[in-house]
Short mmCIF file of C-alpha atoms in Angstrom, two decimals:
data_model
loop_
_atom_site.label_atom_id
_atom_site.label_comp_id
_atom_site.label_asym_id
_atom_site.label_seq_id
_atom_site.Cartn_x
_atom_site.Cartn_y
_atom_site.Cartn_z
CA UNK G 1 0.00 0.00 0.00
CA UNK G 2 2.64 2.55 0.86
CA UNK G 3 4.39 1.62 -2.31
CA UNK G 4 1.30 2.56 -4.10
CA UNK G 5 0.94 5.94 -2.53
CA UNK G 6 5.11 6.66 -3.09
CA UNK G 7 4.11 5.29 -7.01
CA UNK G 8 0.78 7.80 -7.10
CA UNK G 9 2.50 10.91 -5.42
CA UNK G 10 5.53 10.67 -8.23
CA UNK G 11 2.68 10.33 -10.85
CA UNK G 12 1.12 13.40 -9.61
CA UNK G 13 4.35 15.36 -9.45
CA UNK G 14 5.01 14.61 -13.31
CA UNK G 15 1.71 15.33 -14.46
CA UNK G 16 2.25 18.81 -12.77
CA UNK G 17 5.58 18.89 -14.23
CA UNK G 18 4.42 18.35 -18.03
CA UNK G 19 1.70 21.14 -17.32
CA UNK G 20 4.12 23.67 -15.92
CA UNK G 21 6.36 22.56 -19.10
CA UNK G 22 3.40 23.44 -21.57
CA UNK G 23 2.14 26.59 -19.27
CA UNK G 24 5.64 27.97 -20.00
CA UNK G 25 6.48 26.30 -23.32
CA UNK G 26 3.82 26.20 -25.34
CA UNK G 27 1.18 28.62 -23.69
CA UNK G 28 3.87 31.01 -24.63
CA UNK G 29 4.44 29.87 -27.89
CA UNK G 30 8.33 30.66 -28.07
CA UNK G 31 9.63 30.62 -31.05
CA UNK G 32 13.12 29.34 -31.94
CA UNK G 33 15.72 31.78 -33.03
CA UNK G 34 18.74 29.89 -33.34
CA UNK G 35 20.61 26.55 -31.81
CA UNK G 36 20.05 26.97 -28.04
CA UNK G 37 18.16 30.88 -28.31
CA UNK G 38 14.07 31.16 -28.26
CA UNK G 39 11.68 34.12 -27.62
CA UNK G 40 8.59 34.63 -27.46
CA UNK G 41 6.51 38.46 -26.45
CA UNK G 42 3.47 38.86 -24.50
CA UNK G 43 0.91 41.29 -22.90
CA UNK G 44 0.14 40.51 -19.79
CA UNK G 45 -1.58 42.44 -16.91
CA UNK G 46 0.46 42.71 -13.72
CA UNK G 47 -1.09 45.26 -10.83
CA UNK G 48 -3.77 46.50 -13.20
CA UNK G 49 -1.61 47.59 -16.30
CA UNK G 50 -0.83 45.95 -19.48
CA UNK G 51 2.71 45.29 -20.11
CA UNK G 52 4.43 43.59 -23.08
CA UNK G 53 7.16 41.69 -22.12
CA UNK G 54 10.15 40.12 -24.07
CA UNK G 55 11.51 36.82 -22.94
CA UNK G 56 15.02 35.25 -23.93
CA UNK G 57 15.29 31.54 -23.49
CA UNK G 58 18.85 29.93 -23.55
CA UNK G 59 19.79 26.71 -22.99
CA UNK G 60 23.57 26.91 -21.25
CA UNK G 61 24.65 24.23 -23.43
CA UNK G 62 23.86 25.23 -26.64
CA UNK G 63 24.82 29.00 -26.47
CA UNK G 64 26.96 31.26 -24.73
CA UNK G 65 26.50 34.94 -23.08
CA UNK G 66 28.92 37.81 -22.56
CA UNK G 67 29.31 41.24 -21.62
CA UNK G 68 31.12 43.73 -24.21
CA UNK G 69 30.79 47.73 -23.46
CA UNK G 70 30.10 50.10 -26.24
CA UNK G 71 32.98 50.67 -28.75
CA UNK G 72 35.21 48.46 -26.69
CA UNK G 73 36.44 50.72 -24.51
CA UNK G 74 35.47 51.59 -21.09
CA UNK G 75 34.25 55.32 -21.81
CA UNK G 76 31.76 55.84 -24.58
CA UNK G 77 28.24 55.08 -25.52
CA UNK G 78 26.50 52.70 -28.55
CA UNK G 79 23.23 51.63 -28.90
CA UNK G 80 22.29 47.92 -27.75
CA UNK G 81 21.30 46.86 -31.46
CA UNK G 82 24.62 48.65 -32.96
CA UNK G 83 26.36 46.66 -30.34
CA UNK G 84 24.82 43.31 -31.06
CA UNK G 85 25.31 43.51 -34.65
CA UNK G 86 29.04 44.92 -34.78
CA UNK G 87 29.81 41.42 -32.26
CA UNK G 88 27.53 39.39 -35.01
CA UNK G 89 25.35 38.77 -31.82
CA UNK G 90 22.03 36.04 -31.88
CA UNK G 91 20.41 38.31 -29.36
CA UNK G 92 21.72 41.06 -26.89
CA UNK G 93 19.88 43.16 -23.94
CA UNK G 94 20.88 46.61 -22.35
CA UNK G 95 23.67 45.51 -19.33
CA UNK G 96 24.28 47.46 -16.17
CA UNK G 97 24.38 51.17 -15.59
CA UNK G 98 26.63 53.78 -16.81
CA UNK G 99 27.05 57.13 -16.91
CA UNK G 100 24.52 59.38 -18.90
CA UNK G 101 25.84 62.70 -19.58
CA UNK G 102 27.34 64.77 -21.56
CA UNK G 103 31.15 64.54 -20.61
CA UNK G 104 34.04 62.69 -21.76
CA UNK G 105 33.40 59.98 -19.16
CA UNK G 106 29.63 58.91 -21.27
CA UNK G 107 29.23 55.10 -21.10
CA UNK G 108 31.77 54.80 -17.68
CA UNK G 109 30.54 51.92 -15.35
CA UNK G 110 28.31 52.62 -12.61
CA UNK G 111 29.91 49.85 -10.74
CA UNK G 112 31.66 46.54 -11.57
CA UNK G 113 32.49 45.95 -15.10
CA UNK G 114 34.91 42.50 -15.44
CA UNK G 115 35.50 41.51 -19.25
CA UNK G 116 37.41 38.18 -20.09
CA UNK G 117 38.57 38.16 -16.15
CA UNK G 118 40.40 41.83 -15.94
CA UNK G 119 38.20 43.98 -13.80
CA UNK G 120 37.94 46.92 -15.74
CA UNK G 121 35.50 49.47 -12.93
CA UNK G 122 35.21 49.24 -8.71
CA UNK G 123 31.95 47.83 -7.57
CA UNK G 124 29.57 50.77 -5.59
CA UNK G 125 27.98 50.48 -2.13
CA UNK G 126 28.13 46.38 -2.60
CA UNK G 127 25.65 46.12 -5.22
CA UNK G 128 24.18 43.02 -6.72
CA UNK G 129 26.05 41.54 -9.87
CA UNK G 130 25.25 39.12 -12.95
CA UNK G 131 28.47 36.73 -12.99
CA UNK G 132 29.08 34.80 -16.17
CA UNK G 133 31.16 31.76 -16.26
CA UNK G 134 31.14 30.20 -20.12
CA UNK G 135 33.80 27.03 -19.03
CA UNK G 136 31.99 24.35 -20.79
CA UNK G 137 27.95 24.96 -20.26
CA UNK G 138 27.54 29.03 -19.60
CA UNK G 139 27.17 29.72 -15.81
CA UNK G 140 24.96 32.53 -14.19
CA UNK G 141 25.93 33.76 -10.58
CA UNK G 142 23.71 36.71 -8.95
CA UNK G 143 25.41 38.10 -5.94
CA UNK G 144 26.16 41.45 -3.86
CA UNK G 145 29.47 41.99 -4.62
CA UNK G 146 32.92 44.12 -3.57
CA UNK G 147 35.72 45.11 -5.04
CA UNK G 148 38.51 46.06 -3.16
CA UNK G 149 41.90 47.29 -5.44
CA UNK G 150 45.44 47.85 -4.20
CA UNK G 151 48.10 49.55 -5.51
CA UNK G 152 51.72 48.28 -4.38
CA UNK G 153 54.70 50.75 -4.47
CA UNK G 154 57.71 49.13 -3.67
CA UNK G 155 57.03 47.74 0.11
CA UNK G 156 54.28 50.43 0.83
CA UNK G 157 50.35 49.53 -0.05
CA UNK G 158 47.89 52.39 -1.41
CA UNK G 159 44.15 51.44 -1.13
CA UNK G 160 42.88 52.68 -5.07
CA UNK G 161 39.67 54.74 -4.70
CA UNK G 162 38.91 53.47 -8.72
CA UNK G 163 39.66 51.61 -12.08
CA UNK G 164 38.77 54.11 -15.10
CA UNK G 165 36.91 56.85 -13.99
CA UNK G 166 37.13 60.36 -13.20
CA UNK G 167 39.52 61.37 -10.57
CA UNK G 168 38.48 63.76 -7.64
CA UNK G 169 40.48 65.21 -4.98
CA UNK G 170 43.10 63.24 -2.74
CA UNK G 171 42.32 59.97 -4.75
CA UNK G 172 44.20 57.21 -6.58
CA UNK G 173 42.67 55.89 -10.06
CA UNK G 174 44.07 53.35 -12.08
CA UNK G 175 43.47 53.72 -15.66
CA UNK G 176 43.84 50.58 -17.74
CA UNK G 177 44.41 50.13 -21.82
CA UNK G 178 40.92 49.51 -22.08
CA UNK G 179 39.78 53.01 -20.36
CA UNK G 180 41.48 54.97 -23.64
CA UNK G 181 45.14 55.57 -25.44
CA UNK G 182 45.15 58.31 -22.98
CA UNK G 183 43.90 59.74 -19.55
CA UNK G 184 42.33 62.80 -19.27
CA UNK G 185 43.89 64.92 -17.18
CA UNK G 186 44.54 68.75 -15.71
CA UNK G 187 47.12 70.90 -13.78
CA UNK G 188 46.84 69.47 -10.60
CA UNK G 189 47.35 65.15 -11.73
CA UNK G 190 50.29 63.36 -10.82
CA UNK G 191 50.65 60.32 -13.09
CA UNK G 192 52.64 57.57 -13.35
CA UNK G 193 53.36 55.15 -16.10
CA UNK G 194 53.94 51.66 -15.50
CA UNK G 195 54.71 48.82 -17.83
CA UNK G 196 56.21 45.50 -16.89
CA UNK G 197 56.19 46.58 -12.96
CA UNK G 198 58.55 49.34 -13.71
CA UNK G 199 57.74 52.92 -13.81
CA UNK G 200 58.46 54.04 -16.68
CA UNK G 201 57.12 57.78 -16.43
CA UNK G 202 56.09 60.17 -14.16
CA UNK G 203 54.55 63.95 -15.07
CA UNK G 204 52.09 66.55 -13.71
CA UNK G 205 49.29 67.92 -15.41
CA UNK G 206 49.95 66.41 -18.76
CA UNK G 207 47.19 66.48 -21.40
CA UNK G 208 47.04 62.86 -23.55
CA UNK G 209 49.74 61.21 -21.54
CA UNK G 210 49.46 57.64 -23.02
CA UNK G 211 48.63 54.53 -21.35
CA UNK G 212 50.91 51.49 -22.43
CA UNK G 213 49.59 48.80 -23.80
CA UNK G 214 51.23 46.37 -21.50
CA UNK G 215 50.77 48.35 -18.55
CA UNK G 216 48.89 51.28 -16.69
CA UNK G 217 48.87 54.45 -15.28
CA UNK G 218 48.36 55.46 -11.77
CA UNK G 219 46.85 59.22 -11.46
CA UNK G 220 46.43 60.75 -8.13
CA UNK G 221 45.63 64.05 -6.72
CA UNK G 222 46.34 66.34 -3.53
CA UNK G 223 47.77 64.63 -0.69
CA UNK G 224 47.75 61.29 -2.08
CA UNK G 225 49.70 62.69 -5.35
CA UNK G 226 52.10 63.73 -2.85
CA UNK G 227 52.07 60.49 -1.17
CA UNK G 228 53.02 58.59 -4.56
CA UNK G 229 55.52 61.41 -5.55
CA UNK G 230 57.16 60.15 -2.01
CA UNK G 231 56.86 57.07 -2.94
CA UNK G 232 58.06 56.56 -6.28
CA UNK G 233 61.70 58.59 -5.31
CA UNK G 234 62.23 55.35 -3.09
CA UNK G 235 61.28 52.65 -5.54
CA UNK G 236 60.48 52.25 -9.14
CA UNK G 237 58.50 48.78 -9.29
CA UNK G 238 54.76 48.72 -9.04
CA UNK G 239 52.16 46.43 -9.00
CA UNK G 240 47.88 46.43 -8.86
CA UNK G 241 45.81 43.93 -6.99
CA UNK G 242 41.80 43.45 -7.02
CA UNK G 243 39.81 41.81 -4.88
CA UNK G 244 36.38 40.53 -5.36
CA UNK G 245 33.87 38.97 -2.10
CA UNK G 246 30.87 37.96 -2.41
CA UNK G 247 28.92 40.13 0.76
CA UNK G 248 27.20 38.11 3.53
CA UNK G 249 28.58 35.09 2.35
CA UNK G 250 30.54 32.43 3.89
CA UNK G 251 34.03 33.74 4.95
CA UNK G 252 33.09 36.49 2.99
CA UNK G 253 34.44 34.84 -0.73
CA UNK G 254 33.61 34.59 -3.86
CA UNK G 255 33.49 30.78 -5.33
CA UNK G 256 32.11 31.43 -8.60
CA UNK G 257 35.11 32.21 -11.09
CA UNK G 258 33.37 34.90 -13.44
CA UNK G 259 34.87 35.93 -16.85
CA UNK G 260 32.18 38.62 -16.98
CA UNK G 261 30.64 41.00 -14.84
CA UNK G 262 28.26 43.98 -14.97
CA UNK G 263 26.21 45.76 -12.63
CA UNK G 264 22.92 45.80 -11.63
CA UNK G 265 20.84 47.10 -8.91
CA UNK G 266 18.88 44.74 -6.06
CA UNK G 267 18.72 41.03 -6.31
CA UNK G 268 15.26 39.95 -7.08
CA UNK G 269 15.07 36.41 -6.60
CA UNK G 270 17.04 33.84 -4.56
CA UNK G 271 15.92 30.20 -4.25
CA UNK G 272 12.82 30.37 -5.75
CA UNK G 273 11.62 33.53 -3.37
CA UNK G 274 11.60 37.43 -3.63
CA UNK G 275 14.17 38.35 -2.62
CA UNK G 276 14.92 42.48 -2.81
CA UNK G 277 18.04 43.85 -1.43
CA UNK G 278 17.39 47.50 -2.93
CA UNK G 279 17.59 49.16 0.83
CA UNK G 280 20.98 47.02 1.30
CA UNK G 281 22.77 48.60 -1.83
CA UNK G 282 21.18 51.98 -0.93
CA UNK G 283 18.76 52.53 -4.03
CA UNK G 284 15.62 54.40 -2.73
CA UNK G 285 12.47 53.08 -2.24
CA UNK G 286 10.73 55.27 -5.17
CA UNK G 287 12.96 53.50 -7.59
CA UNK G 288 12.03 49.66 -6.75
CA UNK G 289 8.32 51.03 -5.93
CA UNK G 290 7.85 53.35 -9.52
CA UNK G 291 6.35 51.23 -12.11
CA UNK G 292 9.54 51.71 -14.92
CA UNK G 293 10.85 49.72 -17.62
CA UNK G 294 12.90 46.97 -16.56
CA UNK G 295 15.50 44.31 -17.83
CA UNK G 296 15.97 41.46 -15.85
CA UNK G 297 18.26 38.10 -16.20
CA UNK G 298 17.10 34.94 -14.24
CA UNK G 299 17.82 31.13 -14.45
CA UNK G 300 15.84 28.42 -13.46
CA UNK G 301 15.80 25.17 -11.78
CA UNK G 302 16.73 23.00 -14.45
CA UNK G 303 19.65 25.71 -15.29
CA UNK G 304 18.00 27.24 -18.07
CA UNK G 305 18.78 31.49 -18.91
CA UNK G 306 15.92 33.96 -19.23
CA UNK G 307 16.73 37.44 -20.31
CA UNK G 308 13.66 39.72 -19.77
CA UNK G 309 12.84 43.37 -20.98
CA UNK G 310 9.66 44.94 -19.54
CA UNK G 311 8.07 47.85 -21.73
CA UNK G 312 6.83 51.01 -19.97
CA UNK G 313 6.10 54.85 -19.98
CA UNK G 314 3.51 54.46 -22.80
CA UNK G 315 -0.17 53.84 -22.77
CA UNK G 316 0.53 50.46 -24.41
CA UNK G 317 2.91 49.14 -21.59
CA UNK G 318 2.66 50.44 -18.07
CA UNK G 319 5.94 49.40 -16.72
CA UNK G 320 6.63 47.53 -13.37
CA UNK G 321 7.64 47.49 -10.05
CA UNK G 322 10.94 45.42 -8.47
CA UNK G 323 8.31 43.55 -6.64
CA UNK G 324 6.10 42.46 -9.29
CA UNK G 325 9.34 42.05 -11.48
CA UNK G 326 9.87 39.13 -8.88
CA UNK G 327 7.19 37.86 -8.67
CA UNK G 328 6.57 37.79 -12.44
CA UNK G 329 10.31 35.97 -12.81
CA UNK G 330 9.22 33.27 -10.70
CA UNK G 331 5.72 32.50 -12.14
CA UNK G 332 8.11 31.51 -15.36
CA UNK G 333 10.21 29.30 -13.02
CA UNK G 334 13.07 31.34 -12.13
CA UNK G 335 15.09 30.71 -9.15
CA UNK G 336 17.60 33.23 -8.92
CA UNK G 337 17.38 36.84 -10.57
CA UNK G 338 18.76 40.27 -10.86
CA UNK G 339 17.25 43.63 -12.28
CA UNK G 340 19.92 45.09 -14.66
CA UNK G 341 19.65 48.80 -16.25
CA UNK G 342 16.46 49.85 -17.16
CA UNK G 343 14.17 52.98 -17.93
CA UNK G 344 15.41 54.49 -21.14
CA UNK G 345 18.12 51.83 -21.80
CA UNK G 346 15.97 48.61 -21.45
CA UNK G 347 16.38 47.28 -25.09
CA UNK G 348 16.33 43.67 -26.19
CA UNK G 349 17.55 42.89 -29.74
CA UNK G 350 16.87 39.51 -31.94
CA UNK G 351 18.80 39.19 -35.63
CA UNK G 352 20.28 42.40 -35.05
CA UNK G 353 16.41 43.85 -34.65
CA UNK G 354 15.31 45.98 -31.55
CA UNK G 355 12.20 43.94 -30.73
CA UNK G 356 10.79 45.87 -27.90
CA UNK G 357 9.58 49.58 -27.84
CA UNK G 358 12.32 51.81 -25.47
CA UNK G 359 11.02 54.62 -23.59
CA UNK G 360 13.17 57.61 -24.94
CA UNK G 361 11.52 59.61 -27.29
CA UNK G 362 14.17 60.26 -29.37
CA UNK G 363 14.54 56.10 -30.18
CA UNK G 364 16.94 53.52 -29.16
CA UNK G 365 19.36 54.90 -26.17
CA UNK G 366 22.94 54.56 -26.58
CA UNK G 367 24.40 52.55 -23.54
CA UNK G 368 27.30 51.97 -21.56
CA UNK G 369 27.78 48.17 -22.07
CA UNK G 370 25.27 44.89 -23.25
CA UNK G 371 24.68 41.24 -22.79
CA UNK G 372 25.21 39.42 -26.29
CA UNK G 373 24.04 35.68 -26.28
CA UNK G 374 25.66 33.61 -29.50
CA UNK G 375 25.28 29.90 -30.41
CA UNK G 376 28.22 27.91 -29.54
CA UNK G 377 30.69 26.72 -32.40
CA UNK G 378 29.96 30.11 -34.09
CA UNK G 379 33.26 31.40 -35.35
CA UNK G 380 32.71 35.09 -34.47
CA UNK G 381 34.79 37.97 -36.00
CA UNK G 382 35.19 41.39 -34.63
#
């Protein structure tokens, strides 16, 4: 008898398995884009308000995802589609947030940026992260993350207050190959050129001084330019360090070896459960609360990859909240998730088509950096 009842439970728990697989698969109606890659659109009313929603399906096996910033560089803006196309991408979404102005620093991180495992921008008030692993089957981590960066002079340790980005007062920045051919500097910037752990340079104040290729530059102002001025007069090697911990974990470390990483901002979903860490990373309460556009990336039990965009600021597509976001996520059986740049830049693009409707009135919003997904054994050339 109990082995009928063990046999009948397991019974039940498939049938309810093969409905959930055509509620999502077929109800849906995804179509299939290439080896691995599906989508599928549809309106759905969440809180009251129509919203068309773009889904991404990947299967970890069968394709792989990165993270490339605009014109492959660390400063500057492109457009998600010109992006995608330019990296011959299947698919690509918007990635993490940038700067959005008018200076010479457009398109700089808002946090962690990693490409192909050199961390290329600090992380900011331990916000969450996508992680990408592609060893083998492509990997998704979501995590709170910090990065900590050292510079080494000789047998003295500076703590670096950034990795390509603007430098204020009494701070050290380190500005990699990737940042530009040259930093962008003014009268009061010491900098220091270092290639092969030797300095190799050292001015003040000077406009385009080059980065080397095999190297970097260190650039400091006020007292901690006159700290490294010290420094330097005593010993001419020099070195850079970065850290990266996982917050509120275990010992406090990251696992999860990541190639890529980009920002995002609050967690949304851990272990089947919302799961909003907004007030942690310091994002107001109007922002999670506001019904915006969103992009979200999520995976689910069985290990599959969903990439979602969520339409808003029209009377077509009302936008949504971090909490419905969740909740949304999991109804399509994800278990982890992260909300990603959104508002103006959320943009998904299929075949080199933008297949959503951004915000912006003026069209398509040139971003900071995107999420391309390819099949696997595609010989890509860029």
């Amino acid at each position: 008898m109990l082995q009928f009842v063990r046999l009948a439970k397991q019974v039940l728990v498939l049938i309810a398995e093969i409905a959930l697989f055509y509620t999502f698969t077929i109800g849906q109606q995804y179509y299939n884009v290439a080896p691995g890659i599906e989508h599928v659109e549809i309106i759905k009313t969440i809180s009251g308000l129509a919203v068309r929603v773009n889904i991404l399906r990947v299967n970890p096996k069968m394709a792989r995802v990165d993270v490339v910033h605009a014109k492959d560089a660390v400063i500057g803006a492109e457009t998600t589609s010109s992006i995608s196309r330019r990296w011959q991408a299947t698919a690509a979404i918007n990635g993490g947030f940038f700067r959005l102005d008018k200076s010479l620093y457009l398109g700089e991180p808002a946090g962690v940026l990693q490409i192909d495992g050199k961390l290329l921008s600090d992380s900011v008030n331990d916000r969450a992260a996508l992680l990408i692993n592609n060893a083998g089957r492509t990997h998704l981590k979501f995590a709170r993350i910090r990065t900590t960066t050292t510079l080494i002079l000789g047998r003295k340790k500076f703590r670096v207050s950034g990795i390509n980005r603007e430098l204020k007062k009494d701070e050290i920045i380190i500005f990699t190959p990737e940042f530009h051919p040259t930093v962008l500097s003014d009268s009061e910037t010491l900098l220091v050129s270092v290639s092969s752990s030797l300095i190799r340079r050292v001015a003040r104040g000077e406009a385009n001084f080059r980065i080397p290729c095999n190297g970097f530059v260190i650039a400091a102002k006020g007292q901690k330019a006159e700290e490294i001025w010290a420094q330097i007069k005593k010993s001419k090697r020099a070195a850079v360090v970065s850290n990266i911990e996982q917050v509120d974990a275990a010992a406090n470390k990251l696992v999860f070896k990541a190639e890529d990483i980009t920002n995002g901002a609050s967690l949304l979903v851990k272990d089947g459960s919302p799961d909003l860490t907004f007030e942690a990373e310091k994002i107001s309460k109007s922002f999670a609360e506001t019904r915006h556009p969103r992009t979200a990336a999520a995976v689910t039990k069985n290990g599959e990859i969903l990439f979602v965009t969520v339409d808003g600021r029209s009377e077509s597509s009302g936008g949504i909240s971090l909490k419905d976001l969740a909740d949304f996520l999991i109804s399509l059986g994800a278990v982890d998730a992260i909300n990603l740049d959104g508002g103006g830049s959320t943009t998904m693009v299929i075949q080199g088509k933008v297949v959503n409707q951004p915000s912006d009135k003026e069209g398509e919003r040139a971003i900071g950096d995107a999420i391309i997904i390819r099949s696997r054994g595609r010989k890509i050339s860029n």
